[in-house]
Amino acid sequence: MRQIGMSIPRVDALEKVLGAARYGADVSLEGALSLKVVRSTRPHARIVSMETGEALKVPGVERVFTAEDIPGKNLTGIINKDQPVLASNRVRFVGEAVALVAAATPEAAEEAAGKVVVDYDDLSAITRPEDALRPDVPQLHEKGNLLLEMNVRKGDVQAGFQESDVVIERTYTTTWVEHAYLEPDAGLAYLDEEGRITVICPTQNVHYDQKDVASTLGLPVDKVRIIQSATGGGFGGRLDIIVQCLLALAVFHLKKPVRIVYSREEVFQATAKRHPLKIHYRSGARRDGTLTAAEVDILGDTGAYASYGVAVGMRVAIHATGPYQVPSVKVRSRMVYTNNPWSGAMRGFGVPQMAFAHESQMDLLAQALKIDPVEIRLRNALHAGSETATGQKLTASVGIGETLRKVKEWRDLRTFSRTDPRRPFIRRGIGVGSMWYGIGNTGVSNPSTAQVEIDPHGQVRLFTGAADIGQGSDTVLLQIASEALGVPLSEVHLIRADTARTTDAGASSASRQTYISGNAILDAVRHLGGEALREAGWLLGAGEKDLFLEEGIVKSRTSPATSLPIREVARRCERTLRGEGVFDPITTKQDPKTGQGIPYAAYAFATHLAEVEVDTDTGKVRVCQVVASHDVGRAIHPQNIVGQIAGGVTMGVGFALMEEYVPGETDSFVNYLIPTLKDAPEVIPILVEDREPTGPFGAKGVGEPALIPTAPAILNAIADAIGERIYDLPANLERVREAAQSGSRR
Amino acid sequence: MIPPFEYQSPGTLTEACRLLGEWGPRGKIIAGGTDLVVSLRKGEAQPQILIDITRIPELRRIEEAGGKIRVGAAVTHGEIASSKLIQQYGKVLSDAASWVGSPQIRNLGTIGGNIVNASPAADTLPALMVLEATGRVLSPGTDREVPLCELLRGPYQSTLIPVELLAQVSFPKLSSDFRTGFIRLARRAAMAISRMSVAVALRMVQGEDRIDEARISAGAVMPTPRRMSEAESILRGKTPDEETMKKAAQCISGIMVRRSGVRPSTAYKAPVVEALFLRCMRQALGNSP
Amino acid sequence: MEIHFTLNGEKVRVEVPAHWTLLRLLRENLGLTGTKEGCGIGECGTCTVLLDGVPVNSCLVMAPKVQGKKVETVEGLGTKDSLHPLQKSFIDHGAVQCGFCTPGILMSSKALLGRNPRPTKEEIKDAITGHLCRCTGYHQIVEAIEEAGKSLKE
């Protein structure tokens, strides 16, 4: 293999270190107008009237748009189309967009936005998810306040609990978390020479954006072009429509270039958050540690609009058991609307929260049964041949056991002291957390398409709609193409995430691009290869059966001297060879009553071990080290994977210890803390390559798995250190101190 | 967005005072801008002019004169943290300054700005308190030296009026028989506002294990940092044993509750300020990291 | 207001409103978009430039402040054909993911290596605490800076 397993320099790194990469706020056009959004100050209200007269008088203001200016459908959404671009008669959360100002300068736009007067008639606001399902509360959407209820049923939990020698029942809660990608949302839009509305912005899915923009404007999709700019992080937060429809609406009417740049405060107020979840978990196990039953009830606050609420609701139900064999399962997952900021996709789609719960449960069972925490996990770990909670038989690439063994190896070699004689207030602990994560969208078709071309000059082009948001898909997909074509990577030209030139590759989410787009590219190369063989047959006067492709070179079974590189074929036949590829993971829908089915074609597995130091006087936790063992199937770019893991672990430290978004209060990096360099632990990555037969060169995905086991491991380590458990995230100073003090009182 | 204004960078104190006299409340002094620019961006102030004092040589100096260390108001936190003079004669201040914000903030933000911004959580204030610092306040007609506490009215409120300029902060050189300690607690390991901080300066009775003089101040526990004189009295003349220090610690949390009232955060802050005080004492006494 | 200063080694003269920040001056007046705005309040480090050789948050520096001073941005660090050892090292070590925090960190690193050519890992961490990164977990960044220090010395 020339590319697979090689940690080559990332193809986009040069531009970025030169400061030459153009992000959403870096692109502009002469004379571009500035846009500013007017936002609701009420959590739930009817819009009685809106006065734009004063705003329009501000010098430089061209227009103030409202919902009435939307020519097409004023409803967007990645799964459920329930979110207006501009609120028409009702607002459902503080920060909702109600009007859009276009002006010559950002100052004029801001001044005018401050002068738009909205008369609100307050409606009763739902702030707690528990209240959303009461009969006496307002219905926030047409179908009521219950966005989703999903059940997973298998076996007989009652019998299971009866068979148990121990039953552990606890409630876990998590709160809103912010993606905190470093680039605030921004973009530019204009009419191109062909009269197409063109939007350049950071995004995780240009093809979805194109559809919702076209729908908002009542235009055919080919009249809209979305180009992904360099994107400063996503983590699921840029899967929703954010600036795209606003920009397009302004261009549609004004026929002039427009740009918008969100302030960081706006990003905090008006983009998606991680779902707060309340998880009630009951686990049963036999004396030998084997799990018998799991009964889980999940209530999620999906906020004012659905966004990815359905996906999160389904994922948490399906992943609730953790990477273990549990014969009897009863899970109910409900996502409800409230007048809180909307929750959407965030790295892990609910599984980071769920893993906190199932991994805490495993440690509690281990403690009750006096079994080593790694051992109890090994005893129950899924393996090839296991059946999951949704009745899916796993056949291959189930590396959870190996990740546990690797972590155990590391742990057993370590000497470790629980106390520090120089600092009597310190307690140290070790904790383990495991996870599984289905690659791709849950139980639905989510194909990627891709194309590969070789022109008569021998130029090779790879077309993919996949957005690189920093996770490195550009490089990895090029590596896959280069390997399959037998062409050096530097000679493959990448065209990506531009709806005028690429076709749909689905979102850069659910850790799916390596697996799904990777496979689509292999499919494209296969088709290209087929065409190349046919052409070569003509050129060489050889029969179809005689020729074959090996590492991008046409060879003959009968005449060993034949060696024609694929680019040579294109040159000689003087036309462009093209291969179109598609890949859709094989999944089935979940049964509506029991959730049984095949939600994913491949799963990633991982185990983290965290070593922490708890200051029992102040509640400060220092995560000293995290050992992170990941079954990635195949490491196409090992350095990339290590980078994802280090980043995921650091994000996990934030999720575990310091990140909490408080609606109405959190508005900056002063009151929302993400880990700095000094908060990042030492990370020891251990890659396990349990080849996924359906994956490109055996690869699966790692983007979200990198994060998921970290907080569970840290929380388990804290419990190990202080002898008391925390059930609510984040384990901040106050919570840890209180737990440490009550732990020491015993 | 930041509203429009004029900008002047006077090169002398006289010129600065003149501008202040001329513009009065329509103008604002800017040094590093690390607090002011944030405030302007939020629309909290609409000055017509900013008077930049960082080009006035006297305000940028750290010097030793008449037994005192005099620090110009426009000296940055970074300069204070690395100043050999301050490390020698006022280490508690250089320690505190090294925690402010981030390296970038410390390269811009100034001690004068920190004082005048008067944040209850400002790191340098408790240190300045135990150094018994004074501030030199200039205006077109006056030139006075006042104790630091008289410069602080309340949270984010200094006592300076618009025509006044804090030009310098001074403190008597701390003699080598003083031991100091500075401790702060934040929600993450760097670039975070103090949740609480404690500064102490102790001098032992010569040749004995008894405290001759104790100076204690804490940050982010009261509307403005003050000296904890009741706790200092408890320590004076005593051996710093566990029982005495605990008494002083409890006195400190008591002062905190009296001055700030009982709040949701009190259940956490009261015992933790006691723990931090004890650690700070041990740091000063050289017993513990 | 007219401001003269030295930018990446060259004397420049610009006309900007006095209430513009240095960040805005660089990006909108001079078209140098390598320096980023991540938060606008000096809490993320993406706007970091060198002012008279020391790292500052350009979102907090009012433009008139740079009169007569030296400003250095990522655009002056190196070129495609002549990368600064830091730039090369960042590429080699996988220290660049989304890249938004990269220019600011490069500038702080440049200042660090200028005053301390062989920093330890701890010294590197101390110098870069004013930079948030959400993608990398910082490890490869620290390695890259350490490596660049070694190659600069040679």
PDB file of C-alpha atoms in Angstrom, chain B residues 74-289:
ATOM      1  CA  ALA B  74       0.636  52.040  32.230  1.00  0.00           C
ATOM      2  CA  VAL B  75       3.067  49.289  33.144  1.00  0.00           C
ATOM      3  CA  THR B  76       1.732  45.969  31.873  1.00  0.00           C
ATOM      4  CA  HIS B  77       1.036  42.869  33.930  1.00  0.00           C
ATOM      5  CA  GLY B  78       3.682  41.059  31.926  1.00  0.00           C
ATOM      6  CA  GLU B  79       6.271  43.673  32.824  1.00  0.00           C
ATOM      7  CA  ILE B  80       5.302  43.473  36.489  1.00  0.00           C
ATOM      8  CA  ALA B  81       5.441  39.672  36.471  1.00  0.00           C
ATOM      9  CA  SER B  82       8.975  39.689  35.092  1.00  0.00           C
ATOM     10  CA  SER B  83      10.319  42.738  36.948  1.00  0.00           C
ATOM     11  CA  LYS B  84      13.331  41.816  39.071  1.00  0.00           C
ATOM     12  CA  LEU B  85      12.643  44.774  41.319  1.00  0.00           C
ATOM     13  CA  ILE B  86       9.100  43.690  42.055  1.00  0.00           C
ATOM     14  CA  GLN B  87      10.050  40.050  42.406  1.00  0.00           C
ATOM     15  CA  GLN B  88      12.491  41.141  45.066  1.00  0.00           C
ATOM     16  CA  TYR B  89      10.503  43.753  46.942  1.00  0.00           C
ATOM     17  CA  GLY B  90       6.889  42.843  46.214  1.00  0.00           C
ATOM     18  CA  LYS B  91       6.795  39.247  45.038  1.00  0.00           C
ATOM     19  CA  VAL B  92       3.145  38.822  45.930  1.00  0.00           C
ATOM     20  CA  LEU B  93       2.348  41.360  43.209  1.00  0.00           C
ATOM     21  CA  SER B  94       4.495  39.796  40.520  1.00  0.00           C
ATOM     22  CA  ASP B  95       2.939  36.432  41.409  1.00  0.00           C
ATOM     23  CA  ALA B  96      -0.565  37.845  41.097  1.00  0.00           C
ATOM     24  CA  ALA B  97       0.207  39.674  37.850  1.00  0.00           C
ATOM     25  CA  SER B  98       1.476  36.466  36.270  1.00  0.00           C
ATOM     26  CA  TRP B  99      -2.028  35.008  36.533  1.00  0.00           C
ATOM     27  CA  VAL B 100      -3.946  37.784  34.839  1.00  0.00           C
ATOM     28  CA  GLY B 101      -5.678  36.609  31.666  1.00  0.00           C
ATOM     29  CA  SER B 102      -3.323  35.198  29.095  1.00  0.00           C
ATOM     30  CA  PRO B 103       0.149  36.102  27.805  1.00  0.00           C
ATOM     31  CA  GLN B 104      -1.459  38.343  25.181  1.00  0.00           C
ATOM     32  CA  ILE B 105      -3.587  40.103  27.784  1.00  0.00           C
ATOM     33  CA  ARG B 106      -0.586  40.516  30.046  1.00  0.00           C
ATOM     34  CA  ASN B 107       1.300  42.186  27.209  1.00  0.00           C
ATOM     35  CA  LEU B 108      -1.385  44.832  26.888  1.00  0.00           C
ATOM     36  CA  GLY B 109      -3.278  45.124  30.167  1.00  0.00           C
ATOM     37  CA  THR B 110      -1.914  47.476  32.793  1.00  0.00           C
ATOM     38  CA  ILE B 111      -1.887  47.725  36.550  1.00  0.00           C
ATOM     39  CA  GLY B 112      -3.607  51.100  36.380  1.00  0.00           C
ATOM     40  CA  GLY B 113      -6.323  49.641  34.213  1.00  0.00           C
ATOM     41  CA  ASN B 114      -6.770  46.719  36.571  1.00  0.00           C
ATOM     42  CA  ILE B 115      -7.232  49.043  39.530  1.00  0.00           C
ATOM     43  CA  VAL B 116      -9.546  51.492  37.843  1.00  0.00           C
ATOM     44  CA  ASN B 117     -11.680  48.697  36.350  1.00  0.00           C
ATOM     45  CA  ALA B 118     -12.185  47.590  39.965  1.00  0.00           C
ATOM     46  CA  SER B 119     -13.398  44.085  39.233  1.00  0.00           C
ATOM     47  CA  PRO B 120     -14.094  42.219  42.467  1.00  0.00           C
ATOM     48  CA  ALA B 121     -12.078  39.348  40.996  1.00  0.00           C
ATOM     49  CA  ALA B 122      -9.060  41.391  39.864  1.00  0.00           C
ATOM     50  CA  ASP B 123      -5.956  39.429  40.746  1.00  0.00           C
ATOM     51  CA  THR B 124      -3.626  42.316  41.481  1.00  0.00           C
ATOM     52  CA  LEU B 125      -5.848  44.046  44.028  1.00  0.00           C
ATOM     53  CA  PRO B 126      -5.452  41.642  46.975  1.00  0.00           C
ATOM     54  CA  ALA B 127      -1.701  41.676  46.360  1.00  0.00           C
ATOM     55  CA  LEU B 128      -1.623  45.461  46.332  1.00  0.00           C
ATOM     56  CA  MET B 129      -3.652  45.477  49.530  1.00  0.00           C
ATOM     57  CA  VAL B 130      -1.130  43.417  51.452  1.00  0.00           C
ATOM     58  CA  LEU B 131       1.653  45.587  50.073  1.00  0.00           C
ATOM     59  CA  GLU B 132      -0.171  48.601  51.521  1.00  0.00           C
ATOM     60  CA  ALA B 133      -0.143  50.265  48.154  1.00  0.00           C
ATOM     61  CA  THR B 134      -1.170  53.801  47.448  1.00  0.00           C
ATOM     62  CA  GLY B 135      -2.191  55.448  44.218  1.00  0.00           C
ATOM     63  CA  ARG B 136      -1.109  58.775  42.855  1.00  0.00           C
ATOM     64  CA  VAL B 137      -4.081  60.589  41.372  1.00  0.00           C
ATOM     65  CA  LEU B 138      -3.621  63.562  39.080  1.00  0.00           C
ATOM     66  CA  SER B 139      -6.084  66.022  37.675  1.00  0.00           C
ATOM     67  CA  PRO B 140      -5.687  69.473  36.142  1.00  0.00           C
ATOM     68  CA  GLY B 141      -5.587  71.034  39.618  1.00  0.00           C
ATOM     69  CA  THR B 142      -4.495  68.289  41.988  1.00  0.00           C
ATOM     70  CA  ASP B 143      -1.838  65.712  42.718  1.00  0.00           C
ATOM     71  CA  ARG B 144      -2.666  63.453  45.628  1.00  0.00           C
ATOM     72  CA  GLU B 145      -1.576  60.118  47.019  1.00  0.00           C
ATOM     73  CA  VAL B 146      -4.337  57.939  48.426  1.00  0.00           C
ATOM     74  CA  PRO B 147      -4.497  54.466  49.949  1.00  0.00           C
ATOM     75  CA  LEU B 148      -5.641  51.901  47.413  1.00  0.00           C
ATOM     76  CA  CYS B 149      -8.875  51.154  49.207  1.00  0.00           C
ATOM     77  CA  GLU B 150      -9.933  54.762  48.716  1.00  0.00           C
ATOM     78  CA  LEU B 151      -9.726  54.243  44.974  1.00  0.00           C
ATOM     79  CA  LEU B 152     -12.308  51.483  45.037  1.00  0.00           C
ATOM     80  CA  ARG B 153     -15.933  52.325  45.601  1.00  0.00           C
ATOM     81  CA  GLY B 154     -17.639  49.088  44.627  1.00  0.00           C
ATOM     82  CA  PRO B 155     -17.746  46.383  41.968  1.00  0.00           C
ATOM     83  CA  TYR B 156     -16.510  47.937  38.702  1.00  0.00           C
ATOM     84  CA  GLN B 157     -16.598  51.360  40.274  1.00  0.00           C
ATOM     85  CA  SER B 158     -13.493  53.336  41.097  1.00  0.00           C
ATOM     86  CA  THR B 159     -13.734  56.598  42.985  1.00  0.00           C
ATOM     87  CA  LEU B 160     -12.001  58.525  40.217  1.00  0.00           C
ATOM     88  CA  ILE B 161     -13.960  61.280  38.546  1.00  0.00           C
ATOM     89  CA  PRO B 162     -13.654  61.862  34.770  1.00  0.00           C
ATOM     90  CA  VAL B 163     -10.920  64.535  35.015  1.00  0.00           C
ATOM     91  CA  GLU B 164      -8.720  62.339  37.200  1.00  0.00           C
ATOM     92  CA  LEU B 165      -5.902  60.071  36.130  1.00  0.00           C
ATOM     93  CA  LEU B 166      -4.344  57.329  38.185  1.00  0.00           C
ATOM     94  CA  ALA B 167      -0.694  57.892  37.308  1.00  0.00           C
ATOM     95  CA  GLN B 168       1.197  55.559  39.544  1.00  0.00           C
ATOM     96  CA  VAL B 169       0.811  52.954  42.240  1.00  0.00           C
ATOM     97  CA  SER B 170       3.449  52.675  44.954  1.00  0.00           C
ATOM     98  CA  PHE B 171       4.190  50.472  47.901  1.00  0.00           C
ATOM     99  CA  PRO B 172       6.909  50.368  50.530  1.00  0.00           C
ATOM    100  CA  LYS B 173       9.581  47.864  49.672  1.00  0.00           C
ATOM    101  CA  LEU B 174       8.724  44.696  51.483  1.00  0.00           C
ATOM    102  CA  SER B 175      11.693  43.862  53.664  1.00  0.00           C
ATOM    103  CA  SER B 176      13.296  40.471  53.295  1.00  0.00           C
ATOM    104  CA  ASP B 177      11.927  39.300  56.628  1.00  0.00           C
ATOM    105  CA  PHE B 178       8.450  39.295  55.094  1.00  0.00           C
ATOM    106  CA  ARG B 179       7.171  36.120  53.535  1.00  0.00           C
ATOM    107  CA  THR B 180       4.385  36.272  51.015  1.00  0.00           C
ATOM    108  CA  GLY B 181       1.945  33.931  49.384  1.00  0.00           C
ATOM    109  CA  PHE B 182      -0.579  34.213  46.567  1.00  0.00           C
ATOM    110  CA  ILE B 183      -3.121  31.586  45.632  1.00  0.00           C
ATOM    111  CA  ARG B 184      -5.987  31.652  43.203  1.00  0.00           C
ATOM    112  CA  LEU B 185      -8.679  29.220  42.161  1.00  0.00           C
ATOM    113  CA  ALA B 186     -10.375  29.191  38.779  1.00  0.00           C
ATOM    114  CA  ARG B 187     -12.639  26.876  36.831  1.00  0.00           C
ATOM    115  CA  ARG B 188      -9.940  25.918  34.401  1.00  0.00           C
ATOM    116  CA  ALA B 189      -6.172  25.856  34.448  1.00  0.00           C
ATOM    117  CA  ALA B 190      -5.469  29.019  32.468  1.00  0.00           C
ATOM    118  CA  MET B 191      -7.025  32.170  31.047  1.00  0.00           C
ATOM    119  CA  ALA B 192      -9.860  32.219  33.539  1.00  0.00           C
ATOM    120  CA  ILE B 193     -11.236  34.740  35.954  1.00  0.00           C
ATOM    121  CA  SER B 194     -10.454  33.963  39.579  1.00  0.00           C
ATOM    122  CA  ARG B 195     -13.233  32.222  41.397  1.00  0.00           C
ATOM    123  CA  MET B 196     -11.353  33.244  44.539  1.00  0.00           C
ATOM    124  CA  SER B 197      -7.877  34.427  45.389  1.00  0.00           C
ATOM    125  CA  VAL B 198      -5.925  35.027  48.600  1.00  0.00           C
ATOM    126  CA  ALA B 199      -2.827  37.119  49.221  1.00  0.00           C
ATOM    127  CA  VAL B 200      -0.834  37.158  52.465  1.00  0.00           C
ATOM    128  CA  ALA B 201       2.293  38.823  53.747  1.00  0.00           C
ATOM    129  CA  LEU B 202       3.741  37.654  57.059  1.00  0.00           C
ATOM    130  CA  ARG B 203       6.551  38.744  59.246  1.00  0.00           C
ATOM    131  CA  MET B 204       7.644  36.611  62.170  1.00  0.00           C
ATOM    132  CA  VAL B 205       8.955  37.918  65.464  1.00  0.00           C
ATOM    133  CA  GLN B 206      12.717  37.762  65.169  1.00  0.00           C
ATOM    134  CA  GLY B 207      14.077  34.455  66.263  1.00  0.00           C
ATOM    135  CA  GLU B 208      10.671  33.153  67.343  1.00  0.00           C
ATOM    136  CA  ASP B 209       7.910  31.099  65.863  1.00  0.00           C
ATOM    137  CA  ARG B 210       5.327  33.807  66.396  1.00  0.00           C
ATOM    138  CA  ILE B 211       3.715  36.135  63.904  1.00  0.00           C
ATOM    139  CA  ASP B 212       4.686  39.737  64.337  1.00  0.00           C
ATOM    140  CA  GLU B 213       2.642  41.142  61.498  1.00  0.00           C
ATOM    141  CA  ALA B 214       0.093  39.550  59.199  1.00  0.00           C
ATOM    142  CA  ARG B 215      -1.518  41.139  56.189  1.00  0.00           C
ATOM    143  CA  ILE B 216      -4.357  39.325  54.487  1.00  0.00           C
ATOM    144  CA  SER B 217      -6.563  40.158  51.542  1.00  0.00           C
ATOM    145  CA  ALA B 218      -8.818  38.070  49.319  1.00  0.00           C
ATOM    146  CA  GLY B 219     -10.237  38.519  45.821  1.00  0.00           C
ATOM    147  CA  ALA B 220     -13.650  37.651  44.419  1.00  0.00           C
ATOM    148  CA  VAL B 221     -15.173  37.263  47.846  1.00  0.00           C
ATOM    149  CA  MET B 222     -16.350  40.799  48.470  1.00  0.00           C
ATOM    150  CA  PRO B 223     -17.594  43.762  46.457  1.00  0.00           C
ATOM    151  CA  THR B 224     -14.104  45.274  46.703  1.00  0.00           C
ATOM    152  CA  PRO B 225     -11.021  43.630  48.158  1.00  0.00           C
ATOM    153  CA  ARG B 226     -10.073  44.862  51.616  1.00  0.00           C
ATOM    154  CA  ARG B 227      -7.620  43.950  54.271  1.00  0.00           C
ATOM    155  CA  MET B 228      -8.986  41.275  56.574  1.00  0.00           C
ATOM    156  CA  SER B 229      -7.967  43.145  59.724  1.00  0.00           C
ATOM    157  CA  GLU B 230     -10.004  41.050  62.195  1.00  0.00           C
ATOM    158  CA  ALA B 231      -8.297  37.919  60.942  1.00  0.00           C
ATOM    159  CA  GLU B 232      -4.954  39.682  61.047  1.00  0.00           C
ATOM    160  CA  SER B 233      -5.546  40.498  64.751  1.00  0.00           C
ATOM    161  CA  ILE B 234      -6.204  36.848  65.482  1.00  0.00           C
ATOM    162  CA  LEU B 235      -2.802  35.954  64.090  1.00  0.00           C
ATOM    163  CA  ARG B 236      -0.787  38.776  65.582  1.00  0.00           C
ATOM    164  CA  GLY B 237       1.623  37.614  68.248  1.00  0.00           C
ATOM    165  CA  LYS B 238       0.567  33.991  67.895  1.00  0.00           C
ATOM    166  CA  THR B 239       2.303  30.855  66.742  1.00  0.00           C
ATOM    167  CA  PRO B 240       0.894  29.855  63.356  1.00  0.00           C
ATOM    168  CA  ASP B 241      -0.387  26.472  64.548  1.00  0.00           C
ATOM    169  CA  GLU B 242      -3.369  24.668  63.036  1.00  0.00           C
ATOM    170  CA  GLU B 243      -5.811  25.929  65.630  1.00  0.00           C
ATOM    171  CA  THR B 244      -4.858  29.593  65.269  1.00  0.00           C
ATOM    172  CA  MET B 245      -4.842  29.476  61.508  1.00  0.00           C
ATOM    173  CA  LYS B 246      -8.219  27.781  61.487  1.00  0.00           C
ATOM    174  CA  LYS B 247      -9.593  30.520  63.680  1.00  0.00           C
ATOM    175  CA  ALA B 248      -8.269  33.141  61.325  1.00  0.00           C
ATOM    176  CA  ALA B 249      -9.665  31.217  58.360  1.00  0.00           C
ATOM    177  CA  GLN B 250     -13.122  31.086  59.859  1.00  0.00           C
ATOM    178  CA  CYS B 251     -12.905  34.760  60.626  1.00  0.00           C
ATOM    179  CA  ILE B 252     -12.185  35.411  56.952  1.00  0.00           C
ATOM    180  CA  SER B 253     -15.165  33.450  55.704  1.00  0.00           C
ATOM    181  CA  GLY B 254     -17.236  35.271  58.318  1.00  0.00           C
ATOM    182  CA  ILE B 255     -16.074  38.619  56.975  1.00  0.00           C
ATOM    183  CA  MET B 256     -16.938  37.451  53.469  1.00  0.00           C
ATOM    184  CA  VAL B 257     -20.465  36.511  54.435  1.00  0.00           C
ATOM    185  CA  ARG B 258     -20.965  39.772  56.346  1.00  0.00           C
ATOM    186  CA  ARG B 259     -19.720  41.935  53.479  1.00  0.00           C
ATOM    187  CA  SER B 260     -21.335  40.038  50.588  1.00  0.00           C
ATOM    188  CA  GLY B 261     -24.369  38.548  52.222  1.00  0.00           C
ATOM    189  CA  VAL B 262     -25.480  34.941  52.030  1.00  0.00           C
ATOM    190  CA  ARG B 263     -25.839  33.851  48.413  1.00  0.00           C
ATOM    191  CA  PRO B 264     -26.260  30.585  46.516  1.00  0.00           C
ATOM    192  CA  SER B 265     -22.487  30.509  46.157  1.00  0.00           C
ATOM    193  CA  THR B 266     -21.810  30.897  49.886  1.00  0.00           C
ATOM    194  CA  ALA B 267     -22.120  27.186  50.650  1.00  0.00           C
ATOM    195  CA  TYR B 268     -19.182  26.656  48.334  1.00  0.00           C
ATOM    196  CA  LYS B 269     -17.221  29.819  48.835  1.00  0.00           C
ATOM    197  CA  ALA B 270     -17.134  29.946  52.605  1.00  0.00           C
ATOM    198  CA  PRO B 271     -15.323  26.667  53.274  1.00  0.00           C
ATOM    199  CA  VAL B 272     -13.189  27.052  50.163  1.00  0.00           C
ATOM    200  CA  VAL B 273     -11.889  30.523  51.006  1.00  0.00           C
ATOM    201  CA  GLU B 274     -10.877  29.075  54.362  1.00  0.00           C
ATOM    202  CA  ALA B 275      -9.031  26.226  52.641  1.00  0.00           C
ATOM    203  CA  LEU B 276      -7.344  28.609  50.217  1.00  0.00           C
ATOM    204  CA  PHE B 277      -6.284  30.891  53.075  1.00  0.00           C
ATOM    205  CA  LEU B 278      -4.697  27.984  54.912  1.00  0.00           C
ATOM    206  CA  ARG B 279      -2.854  26.964  51.771  1.00  0.00           C
ATOM    207  CA  CYS B 280      -1.707  30.502  51.191  1.00  0.00           C
ATOM    208  CA  MET B 281      -0.409  30.694  54.748  1.00  0.00           C
ATOM    209  CA  ARG B 282       1.495  27.448  54.296  1.00  0.00           C
ATOM    210  CA  GLN B 283       2.919  28.763  51.056  1.00  0.00           C
ATOM    211  CA  ALA B 284       4.100  31.901  52.825  1.00  0.00           C
ATOM    212  CA  LEU B 285       5.495  29.933  55.740  1.00  0.00           C
ATOM    213  CA  GLY B 286       7.335  27.756  53.263  1.00  0.00           C
ATOM    214  CA  ASN B 287       5.740  24.559  54.439  1.00  0.00           C
ATOM    215  CA  SER B 288       3.820  23.481  51.406  1.00  0.00           C
ATOM    216  CA  PRO B 289       3.620  23.955  47.612  1.00  0.00           C
TER     217      PRO B 289
END
